[in-house]
mmCIF file of N, CA, C and O in Angstrom:
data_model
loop_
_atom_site.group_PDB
_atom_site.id
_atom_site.type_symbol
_atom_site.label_atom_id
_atom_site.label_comp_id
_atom_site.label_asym_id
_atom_site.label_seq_id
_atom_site.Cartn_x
_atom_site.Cartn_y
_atom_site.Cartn_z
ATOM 1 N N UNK A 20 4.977 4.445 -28.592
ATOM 2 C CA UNK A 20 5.009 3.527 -27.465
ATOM 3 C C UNK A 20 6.331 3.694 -26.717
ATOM 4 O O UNK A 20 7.326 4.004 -27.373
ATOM 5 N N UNK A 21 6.419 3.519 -25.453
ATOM 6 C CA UNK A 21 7.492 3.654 -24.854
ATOM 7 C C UNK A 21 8.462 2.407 -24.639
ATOM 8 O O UNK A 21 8.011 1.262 -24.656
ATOM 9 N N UNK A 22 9.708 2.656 -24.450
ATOM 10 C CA UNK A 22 10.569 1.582 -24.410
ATOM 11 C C UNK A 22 11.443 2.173 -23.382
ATOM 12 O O UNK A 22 11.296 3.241 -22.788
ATOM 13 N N UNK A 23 12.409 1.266 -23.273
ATOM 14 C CA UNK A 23 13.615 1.463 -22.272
ATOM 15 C C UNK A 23 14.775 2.582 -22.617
ATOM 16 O O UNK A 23 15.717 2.841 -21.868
ATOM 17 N N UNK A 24 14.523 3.199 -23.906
ATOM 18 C CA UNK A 24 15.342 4.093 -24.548
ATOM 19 C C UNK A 24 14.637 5.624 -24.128
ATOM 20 O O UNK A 24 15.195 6.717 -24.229
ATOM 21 N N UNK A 25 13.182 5.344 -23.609
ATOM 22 C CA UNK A 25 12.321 7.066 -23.024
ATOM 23 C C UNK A 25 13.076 7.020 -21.510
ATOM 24 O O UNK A 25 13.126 7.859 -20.610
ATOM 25 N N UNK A 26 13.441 6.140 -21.592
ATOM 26 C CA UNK A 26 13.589 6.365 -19.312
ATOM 27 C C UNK A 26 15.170 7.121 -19.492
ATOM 28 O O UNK A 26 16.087 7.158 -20.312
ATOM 29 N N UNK A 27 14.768 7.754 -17.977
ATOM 30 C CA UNK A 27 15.502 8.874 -17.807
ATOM 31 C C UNK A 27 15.876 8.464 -16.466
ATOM 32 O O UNK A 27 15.149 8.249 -15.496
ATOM 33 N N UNK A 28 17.511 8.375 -16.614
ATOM 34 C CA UNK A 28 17.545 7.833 -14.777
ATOM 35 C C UNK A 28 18.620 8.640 -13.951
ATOM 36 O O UNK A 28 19.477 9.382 -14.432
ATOM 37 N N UNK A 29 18.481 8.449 -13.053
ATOM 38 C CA UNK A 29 18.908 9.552 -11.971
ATOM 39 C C UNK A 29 19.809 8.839 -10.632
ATOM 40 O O UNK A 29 19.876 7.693 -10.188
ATOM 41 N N UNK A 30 20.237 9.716 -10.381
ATOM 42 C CA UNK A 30 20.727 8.815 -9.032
ATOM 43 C C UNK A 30 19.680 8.403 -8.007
ATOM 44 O O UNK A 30 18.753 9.138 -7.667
ATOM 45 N N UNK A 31 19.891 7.188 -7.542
ATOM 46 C CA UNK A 31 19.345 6.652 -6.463
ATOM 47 C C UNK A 31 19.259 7.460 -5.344
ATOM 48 O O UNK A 31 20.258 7.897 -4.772
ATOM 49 N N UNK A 32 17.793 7.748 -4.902
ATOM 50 C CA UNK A 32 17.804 9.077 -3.641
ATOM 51 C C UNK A 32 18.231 8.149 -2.306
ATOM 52 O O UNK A 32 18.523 8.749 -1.272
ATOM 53 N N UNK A 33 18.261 6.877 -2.332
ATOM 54 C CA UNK A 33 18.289 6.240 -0.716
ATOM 55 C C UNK A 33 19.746 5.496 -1.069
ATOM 56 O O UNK A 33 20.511 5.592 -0.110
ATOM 57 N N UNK A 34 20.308 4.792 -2.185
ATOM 58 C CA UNK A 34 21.163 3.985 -2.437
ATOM 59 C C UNK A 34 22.329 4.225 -2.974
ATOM 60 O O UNK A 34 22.466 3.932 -4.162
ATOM 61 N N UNK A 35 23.322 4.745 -2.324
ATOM 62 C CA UNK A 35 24.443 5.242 -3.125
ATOM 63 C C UNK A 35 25.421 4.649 -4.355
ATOM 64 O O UNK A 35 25.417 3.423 -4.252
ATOM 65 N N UNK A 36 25.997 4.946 -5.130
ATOM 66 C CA UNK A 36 26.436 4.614 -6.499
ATOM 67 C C UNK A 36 25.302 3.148 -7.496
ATOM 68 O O UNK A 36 25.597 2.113 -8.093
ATOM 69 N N UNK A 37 24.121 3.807 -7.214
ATOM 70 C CA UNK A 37 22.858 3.283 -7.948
ATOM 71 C C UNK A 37 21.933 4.441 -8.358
ATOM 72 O O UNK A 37 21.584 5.421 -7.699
ATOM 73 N N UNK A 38 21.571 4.011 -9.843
ATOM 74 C CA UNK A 38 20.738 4.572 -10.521
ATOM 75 C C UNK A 38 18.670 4.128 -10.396
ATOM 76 O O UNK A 38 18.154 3.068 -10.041
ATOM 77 N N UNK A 39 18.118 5.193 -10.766
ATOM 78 C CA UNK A 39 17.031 4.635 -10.660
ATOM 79 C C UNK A 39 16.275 5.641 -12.210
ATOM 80 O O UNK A 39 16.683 6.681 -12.728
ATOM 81 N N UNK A 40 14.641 4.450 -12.682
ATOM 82 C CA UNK A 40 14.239 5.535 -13.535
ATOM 83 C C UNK A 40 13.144 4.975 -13.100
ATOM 84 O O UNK A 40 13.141 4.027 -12.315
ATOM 85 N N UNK A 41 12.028 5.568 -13.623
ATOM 86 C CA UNK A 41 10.308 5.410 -12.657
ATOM 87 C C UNK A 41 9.899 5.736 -14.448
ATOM 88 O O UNK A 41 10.473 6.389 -15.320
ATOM 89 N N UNK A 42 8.882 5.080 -14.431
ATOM 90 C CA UNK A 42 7.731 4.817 -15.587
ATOM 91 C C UNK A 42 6.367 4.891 -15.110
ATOM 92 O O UNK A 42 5.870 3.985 -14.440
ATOM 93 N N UNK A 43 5.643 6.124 -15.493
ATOM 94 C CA UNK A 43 3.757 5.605 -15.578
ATOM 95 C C UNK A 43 3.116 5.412 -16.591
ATOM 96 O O UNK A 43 3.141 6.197 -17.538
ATOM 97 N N UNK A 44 2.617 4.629 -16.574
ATOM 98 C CA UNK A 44 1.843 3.699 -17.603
ATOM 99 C C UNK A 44 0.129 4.845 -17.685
ATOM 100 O O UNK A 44 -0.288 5.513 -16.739
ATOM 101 N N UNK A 45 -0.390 4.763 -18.775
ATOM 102 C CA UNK A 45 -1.835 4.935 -18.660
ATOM 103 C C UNK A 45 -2.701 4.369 -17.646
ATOM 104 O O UNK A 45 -3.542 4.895 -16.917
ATOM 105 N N UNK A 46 -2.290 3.147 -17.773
ATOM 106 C CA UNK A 46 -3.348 2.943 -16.732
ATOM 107 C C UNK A 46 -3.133 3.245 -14.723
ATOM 108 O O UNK A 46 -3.774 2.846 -13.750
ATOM 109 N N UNK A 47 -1.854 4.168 -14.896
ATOM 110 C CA UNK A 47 -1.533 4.515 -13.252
ATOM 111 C C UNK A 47 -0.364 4.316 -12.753
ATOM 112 O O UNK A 47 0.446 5.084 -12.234
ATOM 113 N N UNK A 48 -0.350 2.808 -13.037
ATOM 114 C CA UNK A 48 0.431 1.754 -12.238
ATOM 115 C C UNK A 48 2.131 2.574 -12.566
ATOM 116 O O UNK A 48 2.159 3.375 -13.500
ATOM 117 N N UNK A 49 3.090 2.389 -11.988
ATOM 118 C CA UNK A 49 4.109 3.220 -11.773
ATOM 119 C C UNK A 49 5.445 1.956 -11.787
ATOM 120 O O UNK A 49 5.770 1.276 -10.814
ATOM 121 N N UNK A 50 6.048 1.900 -13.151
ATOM 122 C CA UNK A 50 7.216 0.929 -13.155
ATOM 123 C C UNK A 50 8.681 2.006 -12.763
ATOM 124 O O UNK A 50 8.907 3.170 -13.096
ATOM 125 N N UNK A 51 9.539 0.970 -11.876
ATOM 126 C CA UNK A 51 10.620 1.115 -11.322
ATOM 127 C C UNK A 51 12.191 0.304 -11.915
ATOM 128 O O UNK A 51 12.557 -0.825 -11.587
ATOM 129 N N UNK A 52 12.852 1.163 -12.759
ATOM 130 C CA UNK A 52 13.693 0.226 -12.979
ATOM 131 C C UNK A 52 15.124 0.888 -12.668
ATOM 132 O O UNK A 52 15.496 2.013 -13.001
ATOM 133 N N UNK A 53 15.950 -0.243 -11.830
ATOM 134 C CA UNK A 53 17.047 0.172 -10.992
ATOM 135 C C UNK A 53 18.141 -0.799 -11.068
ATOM 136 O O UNK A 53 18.082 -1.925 -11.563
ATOM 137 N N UNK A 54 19.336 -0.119 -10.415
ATOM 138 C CA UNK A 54 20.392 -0.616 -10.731
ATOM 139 C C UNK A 54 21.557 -0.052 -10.132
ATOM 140 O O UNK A 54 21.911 1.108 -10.345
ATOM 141 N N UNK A 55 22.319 -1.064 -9.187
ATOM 142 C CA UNK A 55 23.443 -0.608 -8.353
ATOM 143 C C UNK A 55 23.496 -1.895 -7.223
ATOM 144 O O UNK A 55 23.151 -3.067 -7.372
ATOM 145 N N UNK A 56 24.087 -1.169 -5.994
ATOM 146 C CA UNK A 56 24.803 -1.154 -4.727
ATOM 147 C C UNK A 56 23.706 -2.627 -4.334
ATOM 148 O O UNK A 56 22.549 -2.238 -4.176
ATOM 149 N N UNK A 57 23.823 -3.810 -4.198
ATOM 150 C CA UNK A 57 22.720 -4.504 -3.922
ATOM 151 C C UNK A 57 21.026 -4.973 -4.592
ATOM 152 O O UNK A 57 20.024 -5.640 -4.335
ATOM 153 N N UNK A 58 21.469 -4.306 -5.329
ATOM 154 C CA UNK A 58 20.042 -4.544 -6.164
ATOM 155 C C UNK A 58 20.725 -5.633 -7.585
ATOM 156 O O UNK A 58 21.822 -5.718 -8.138
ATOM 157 N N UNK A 59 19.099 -6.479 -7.771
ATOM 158 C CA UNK A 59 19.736 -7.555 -8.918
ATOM 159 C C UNK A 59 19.695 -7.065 -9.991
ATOM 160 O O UNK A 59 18.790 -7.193 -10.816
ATOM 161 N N UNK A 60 21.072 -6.203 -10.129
ATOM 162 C CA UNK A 60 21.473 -6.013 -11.530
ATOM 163 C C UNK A 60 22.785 -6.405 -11.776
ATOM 164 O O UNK A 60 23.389 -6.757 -10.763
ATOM 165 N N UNK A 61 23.522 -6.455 -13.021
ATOM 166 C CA UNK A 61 24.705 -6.187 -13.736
ATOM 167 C C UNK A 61 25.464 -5.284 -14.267
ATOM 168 O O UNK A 61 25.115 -4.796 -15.342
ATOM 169 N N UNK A 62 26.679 -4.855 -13.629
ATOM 170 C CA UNK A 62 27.005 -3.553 -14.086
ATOM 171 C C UNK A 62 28.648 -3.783 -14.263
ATOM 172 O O UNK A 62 29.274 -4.798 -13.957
ATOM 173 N N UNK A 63 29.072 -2.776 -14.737
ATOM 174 C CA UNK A 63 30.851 -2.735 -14.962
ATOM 175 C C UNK A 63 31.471 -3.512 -14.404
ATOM 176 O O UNK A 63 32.320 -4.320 -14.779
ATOM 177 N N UNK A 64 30.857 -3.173 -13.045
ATOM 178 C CA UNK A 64 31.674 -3.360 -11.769
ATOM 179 C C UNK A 64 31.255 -4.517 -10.955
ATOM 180 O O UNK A 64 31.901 -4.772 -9.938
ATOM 181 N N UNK A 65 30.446 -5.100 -11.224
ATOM 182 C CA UNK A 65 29.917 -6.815 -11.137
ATOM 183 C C UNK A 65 27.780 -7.103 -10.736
ATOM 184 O O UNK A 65 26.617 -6.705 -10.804
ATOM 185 N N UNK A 66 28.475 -7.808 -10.454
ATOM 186 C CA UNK A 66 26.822 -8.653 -10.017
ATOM 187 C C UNK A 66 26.768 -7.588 -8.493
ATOM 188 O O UNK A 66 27.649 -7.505 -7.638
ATOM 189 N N UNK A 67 25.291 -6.783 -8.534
ATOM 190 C CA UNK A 67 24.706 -6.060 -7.495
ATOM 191 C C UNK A 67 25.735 -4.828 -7.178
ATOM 192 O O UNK A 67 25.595 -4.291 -6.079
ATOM 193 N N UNK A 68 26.521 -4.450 -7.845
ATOM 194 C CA UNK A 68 27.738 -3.629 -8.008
ATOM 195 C C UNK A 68 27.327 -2.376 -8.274
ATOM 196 O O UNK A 68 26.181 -2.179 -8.677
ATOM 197 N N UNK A 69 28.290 -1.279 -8.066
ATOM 198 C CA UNK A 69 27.981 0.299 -8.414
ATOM 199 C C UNK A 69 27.922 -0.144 -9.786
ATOM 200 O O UNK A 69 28.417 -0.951 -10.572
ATOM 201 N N UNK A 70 26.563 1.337 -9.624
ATOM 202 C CA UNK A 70 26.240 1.754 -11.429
ATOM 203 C C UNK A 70 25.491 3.115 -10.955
ATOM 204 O O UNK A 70 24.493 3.229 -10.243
ATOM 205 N N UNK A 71 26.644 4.552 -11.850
ATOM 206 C CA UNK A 71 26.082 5.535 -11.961
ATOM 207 C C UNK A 71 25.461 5.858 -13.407
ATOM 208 O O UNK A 71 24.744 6.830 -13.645
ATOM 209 N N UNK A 72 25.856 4.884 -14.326
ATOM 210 C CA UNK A 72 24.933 5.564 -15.260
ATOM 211 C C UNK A 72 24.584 4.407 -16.143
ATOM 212 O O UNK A 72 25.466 3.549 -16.196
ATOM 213 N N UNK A 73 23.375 4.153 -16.936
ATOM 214 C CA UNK A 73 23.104 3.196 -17.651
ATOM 215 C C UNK A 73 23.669 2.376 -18.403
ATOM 216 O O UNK A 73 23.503 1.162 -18.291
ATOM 217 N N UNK A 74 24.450 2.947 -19.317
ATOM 218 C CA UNK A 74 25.645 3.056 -20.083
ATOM 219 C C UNK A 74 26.057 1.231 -19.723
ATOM 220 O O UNK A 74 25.951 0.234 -20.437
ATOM 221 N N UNK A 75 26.573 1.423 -18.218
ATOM 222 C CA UNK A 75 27.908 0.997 -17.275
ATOM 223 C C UNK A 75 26.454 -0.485 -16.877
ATOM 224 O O UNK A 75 26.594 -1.168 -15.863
ATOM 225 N N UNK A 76 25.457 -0.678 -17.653
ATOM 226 C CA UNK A 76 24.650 -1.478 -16.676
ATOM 227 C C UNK A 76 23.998 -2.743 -17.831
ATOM 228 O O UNK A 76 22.993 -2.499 -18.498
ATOM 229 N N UNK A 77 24.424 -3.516 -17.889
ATOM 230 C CA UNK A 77 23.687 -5.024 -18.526
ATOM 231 C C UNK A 77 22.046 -5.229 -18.259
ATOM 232 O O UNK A 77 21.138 -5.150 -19.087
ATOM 233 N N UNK A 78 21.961 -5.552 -16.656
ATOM 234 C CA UNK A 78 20.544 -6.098 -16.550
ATOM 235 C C UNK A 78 20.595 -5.365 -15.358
ATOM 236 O O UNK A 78 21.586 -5.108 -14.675
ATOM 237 N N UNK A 79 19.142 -4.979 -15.137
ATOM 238 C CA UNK A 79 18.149 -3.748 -14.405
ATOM 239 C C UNK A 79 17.590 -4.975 -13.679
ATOM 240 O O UNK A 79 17.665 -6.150 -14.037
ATOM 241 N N UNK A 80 16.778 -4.250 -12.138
ATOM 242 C CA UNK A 80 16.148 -4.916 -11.203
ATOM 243 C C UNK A 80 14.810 -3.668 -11.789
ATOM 244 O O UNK A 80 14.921 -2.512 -12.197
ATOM 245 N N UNK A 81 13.531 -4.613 -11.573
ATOM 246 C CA UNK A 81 12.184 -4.472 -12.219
ATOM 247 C C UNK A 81 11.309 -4.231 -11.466
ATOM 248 O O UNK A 81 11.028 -5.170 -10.721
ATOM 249 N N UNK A 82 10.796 -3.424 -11.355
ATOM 250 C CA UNK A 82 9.363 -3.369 -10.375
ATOM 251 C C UNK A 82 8.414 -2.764 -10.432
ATOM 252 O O UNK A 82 8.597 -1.556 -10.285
ATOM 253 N N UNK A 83 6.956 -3.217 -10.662
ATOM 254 C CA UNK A 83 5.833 -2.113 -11.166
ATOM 255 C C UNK A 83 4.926 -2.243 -9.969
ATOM 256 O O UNK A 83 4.476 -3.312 -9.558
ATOM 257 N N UNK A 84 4.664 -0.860 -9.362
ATOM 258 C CA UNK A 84 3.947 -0.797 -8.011
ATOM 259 C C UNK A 84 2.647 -1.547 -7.967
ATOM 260 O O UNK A 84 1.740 -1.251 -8.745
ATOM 261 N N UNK A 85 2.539 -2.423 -7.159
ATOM 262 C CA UNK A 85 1.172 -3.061 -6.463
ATOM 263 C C UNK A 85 1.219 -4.513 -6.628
ATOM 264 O O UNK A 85 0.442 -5.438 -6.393
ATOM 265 N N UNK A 86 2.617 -4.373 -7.203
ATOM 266 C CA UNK A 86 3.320 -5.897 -7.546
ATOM 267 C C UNK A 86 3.871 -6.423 -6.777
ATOM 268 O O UNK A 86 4.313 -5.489 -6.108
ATOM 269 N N UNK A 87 4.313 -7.592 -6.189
ATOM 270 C CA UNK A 87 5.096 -8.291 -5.378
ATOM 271 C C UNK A 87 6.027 -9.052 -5.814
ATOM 272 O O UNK A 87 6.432 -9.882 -5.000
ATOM 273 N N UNK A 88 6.732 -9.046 -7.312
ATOM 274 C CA UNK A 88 7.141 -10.003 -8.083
ATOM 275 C C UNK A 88 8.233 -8.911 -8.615
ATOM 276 O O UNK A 88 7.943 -8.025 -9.420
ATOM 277 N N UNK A 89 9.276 -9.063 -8.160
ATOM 278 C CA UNK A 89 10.447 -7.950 -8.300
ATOM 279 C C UNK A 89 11.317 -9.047 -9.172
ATOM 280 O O UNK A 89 11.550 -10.244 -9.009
ATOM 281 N N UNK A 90 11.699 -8.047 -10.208
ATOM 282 C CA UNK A 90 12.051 -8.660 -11.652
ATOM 283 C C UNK A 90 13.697 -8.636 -11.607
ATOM 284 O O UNK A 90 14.328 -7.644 -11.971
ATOM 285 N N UNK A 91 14.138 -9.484 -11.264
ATOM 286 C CA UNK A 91 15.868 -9.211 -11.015
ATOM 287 C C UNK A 91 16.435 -9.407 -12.877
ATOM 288 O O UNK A 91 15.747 -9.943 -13.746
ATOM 289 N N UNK A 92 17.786 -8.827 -13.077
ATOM 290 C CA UNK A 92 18.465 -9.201 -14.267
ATOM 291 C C UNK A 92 17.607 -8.988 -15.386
ATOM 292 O O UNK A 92 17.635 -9.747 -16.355
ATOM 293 N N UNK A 93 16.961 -8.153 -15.325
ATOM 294 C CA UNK A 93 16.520 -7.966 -16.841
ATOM 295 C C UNK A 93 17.242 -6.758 -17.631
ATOM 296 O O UNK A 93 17.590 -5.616 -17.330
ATOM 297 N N UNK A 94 17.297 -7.533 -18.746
ATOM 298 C CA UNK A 94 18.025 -6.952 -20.092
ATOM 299 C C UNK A 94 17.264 -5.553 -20.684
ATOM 300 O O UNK A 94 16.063 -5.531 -20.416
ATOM 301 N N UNK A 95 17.657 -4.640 -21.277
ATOM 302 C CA UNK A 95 17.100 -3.774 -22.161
ATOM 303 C C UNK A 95 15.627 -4.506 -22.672
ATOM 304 O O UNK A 95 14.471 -4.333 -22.285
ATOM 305 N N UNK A 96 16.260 -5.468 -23.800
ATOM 306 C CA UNK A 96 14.911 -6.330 -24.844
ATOM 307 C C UNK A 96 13.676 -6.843 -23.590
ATOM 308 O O UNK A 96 12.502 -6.827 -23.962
ATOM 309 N N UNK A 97 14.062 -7.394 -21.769
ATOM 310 C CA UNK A 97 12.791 -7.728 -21.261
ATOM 311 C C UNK A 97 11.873 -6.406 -20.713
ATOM 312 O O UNK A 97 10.682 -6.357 -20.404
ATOM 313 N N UNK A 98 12.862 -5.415 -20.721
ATOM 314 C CA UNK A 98 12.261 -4.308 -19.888
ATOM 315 C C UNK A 98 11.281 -4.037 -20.921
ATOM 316 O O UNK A 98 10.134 -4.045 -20.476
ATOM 317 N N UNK A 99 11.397 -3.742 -22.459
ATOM 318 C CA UNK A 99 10.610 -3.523 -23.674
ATOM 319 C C UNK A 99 9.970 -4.010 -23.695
ATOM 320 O O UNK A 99 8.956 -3.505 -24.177
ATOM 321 N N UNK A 100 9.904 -5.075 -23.340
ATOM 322 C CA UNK A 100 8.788 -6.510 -23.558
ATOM 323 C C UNK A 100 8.101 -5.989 -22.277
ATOM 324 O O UNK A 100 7.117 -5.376 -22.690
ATOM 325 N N UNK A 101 8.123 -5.934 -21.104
ATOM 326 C CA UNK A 101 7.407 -5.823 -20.059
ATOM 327 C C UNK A 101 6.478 -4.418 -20.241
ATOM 328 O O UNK A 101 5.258 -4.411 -20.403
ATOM 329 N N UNK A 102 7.236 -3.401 -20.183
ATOM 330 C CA UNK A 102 6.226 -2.024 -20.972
ATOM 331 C C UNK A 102 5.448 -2.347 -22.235
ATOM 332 O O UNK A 102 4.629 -1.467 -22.500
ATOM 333 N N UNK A 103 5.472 -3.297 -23.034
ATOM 334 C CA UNK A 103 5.102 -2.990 -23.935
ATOM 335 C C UNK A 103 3.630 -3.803 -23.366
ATOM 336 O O UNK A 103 2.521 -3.270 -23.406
ATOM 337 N N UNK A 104 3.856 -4.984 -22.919
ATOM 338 C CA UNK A 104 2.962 -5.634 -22.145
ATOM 339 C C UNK A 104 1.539 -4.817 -21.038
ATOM 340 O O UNK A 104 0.346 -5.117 -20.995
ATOM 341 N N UNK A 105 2.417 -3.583 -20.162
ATOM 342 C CA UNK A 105 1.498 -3.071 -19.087
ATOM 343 C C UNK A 105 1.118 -1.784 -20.305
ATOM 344 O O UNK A 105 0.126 -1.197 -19.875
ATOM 345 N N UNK A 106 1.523 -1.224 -21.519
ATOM 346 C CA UNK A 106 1.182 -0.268 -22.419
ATOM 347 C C UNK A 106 -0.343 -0.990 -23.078
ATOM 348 O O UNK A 106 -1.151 -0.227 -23.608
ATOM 349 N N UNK A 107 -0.564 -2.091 -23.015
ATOM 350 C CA UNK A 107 -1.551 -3.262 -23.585
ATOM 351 C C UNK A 107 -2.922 -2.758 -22.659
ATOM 352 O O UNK A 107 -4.031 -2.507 -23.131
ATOM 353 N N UNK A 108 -2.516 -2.684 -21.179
ATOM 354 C CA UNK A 108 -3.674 -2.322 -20.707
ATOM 355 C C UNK A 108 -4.544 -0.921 -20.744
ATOM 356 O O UNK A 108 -5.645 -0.864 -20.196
#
């Protein structure tokens, strides 16, 4: 089963000193989890703050496509919980 320890993240292609990692699920649907320059995360360098690498990052901003319910501040343990949840379907 996948967790927050398979994602692989990269620099942000539109958002500078922000990271991004992308998840597909079996059933399609395509989770987004990010972190930096304006986005609701936690990093070294504060609230919505640069983050080049995970490491440097507390809580991730959440998002699984076709959703409208963008997941600010989540921790490692909710991101697990949330995959483990859309892995269900």
């Amino acid at each position: 089963m996948a967790n927050f320890d398979n994602l692989v993240f990269i620099d942000h292609p539109s958002i500078p000193d922000s990271i991004i990692a992308k998840h597909k699920f079996d059933s399609g649907k395509v989770m987004s989890v990010v972190a930096g320059i304006g986005l609701y995360s936690n990093s070294k360098a504060g609230v919505k703050a640069a983050a080049t690498k995970p490491e440097d990052v507390t809580s991730f901003e959440v998002l699984v496509e076709g959703e409208d319910d963008v997941r600010g501040w989540q921790n490692r343990d909710d991101i697990n919980r949330i995959m483990e949840s859309y892995e269900m379907y």
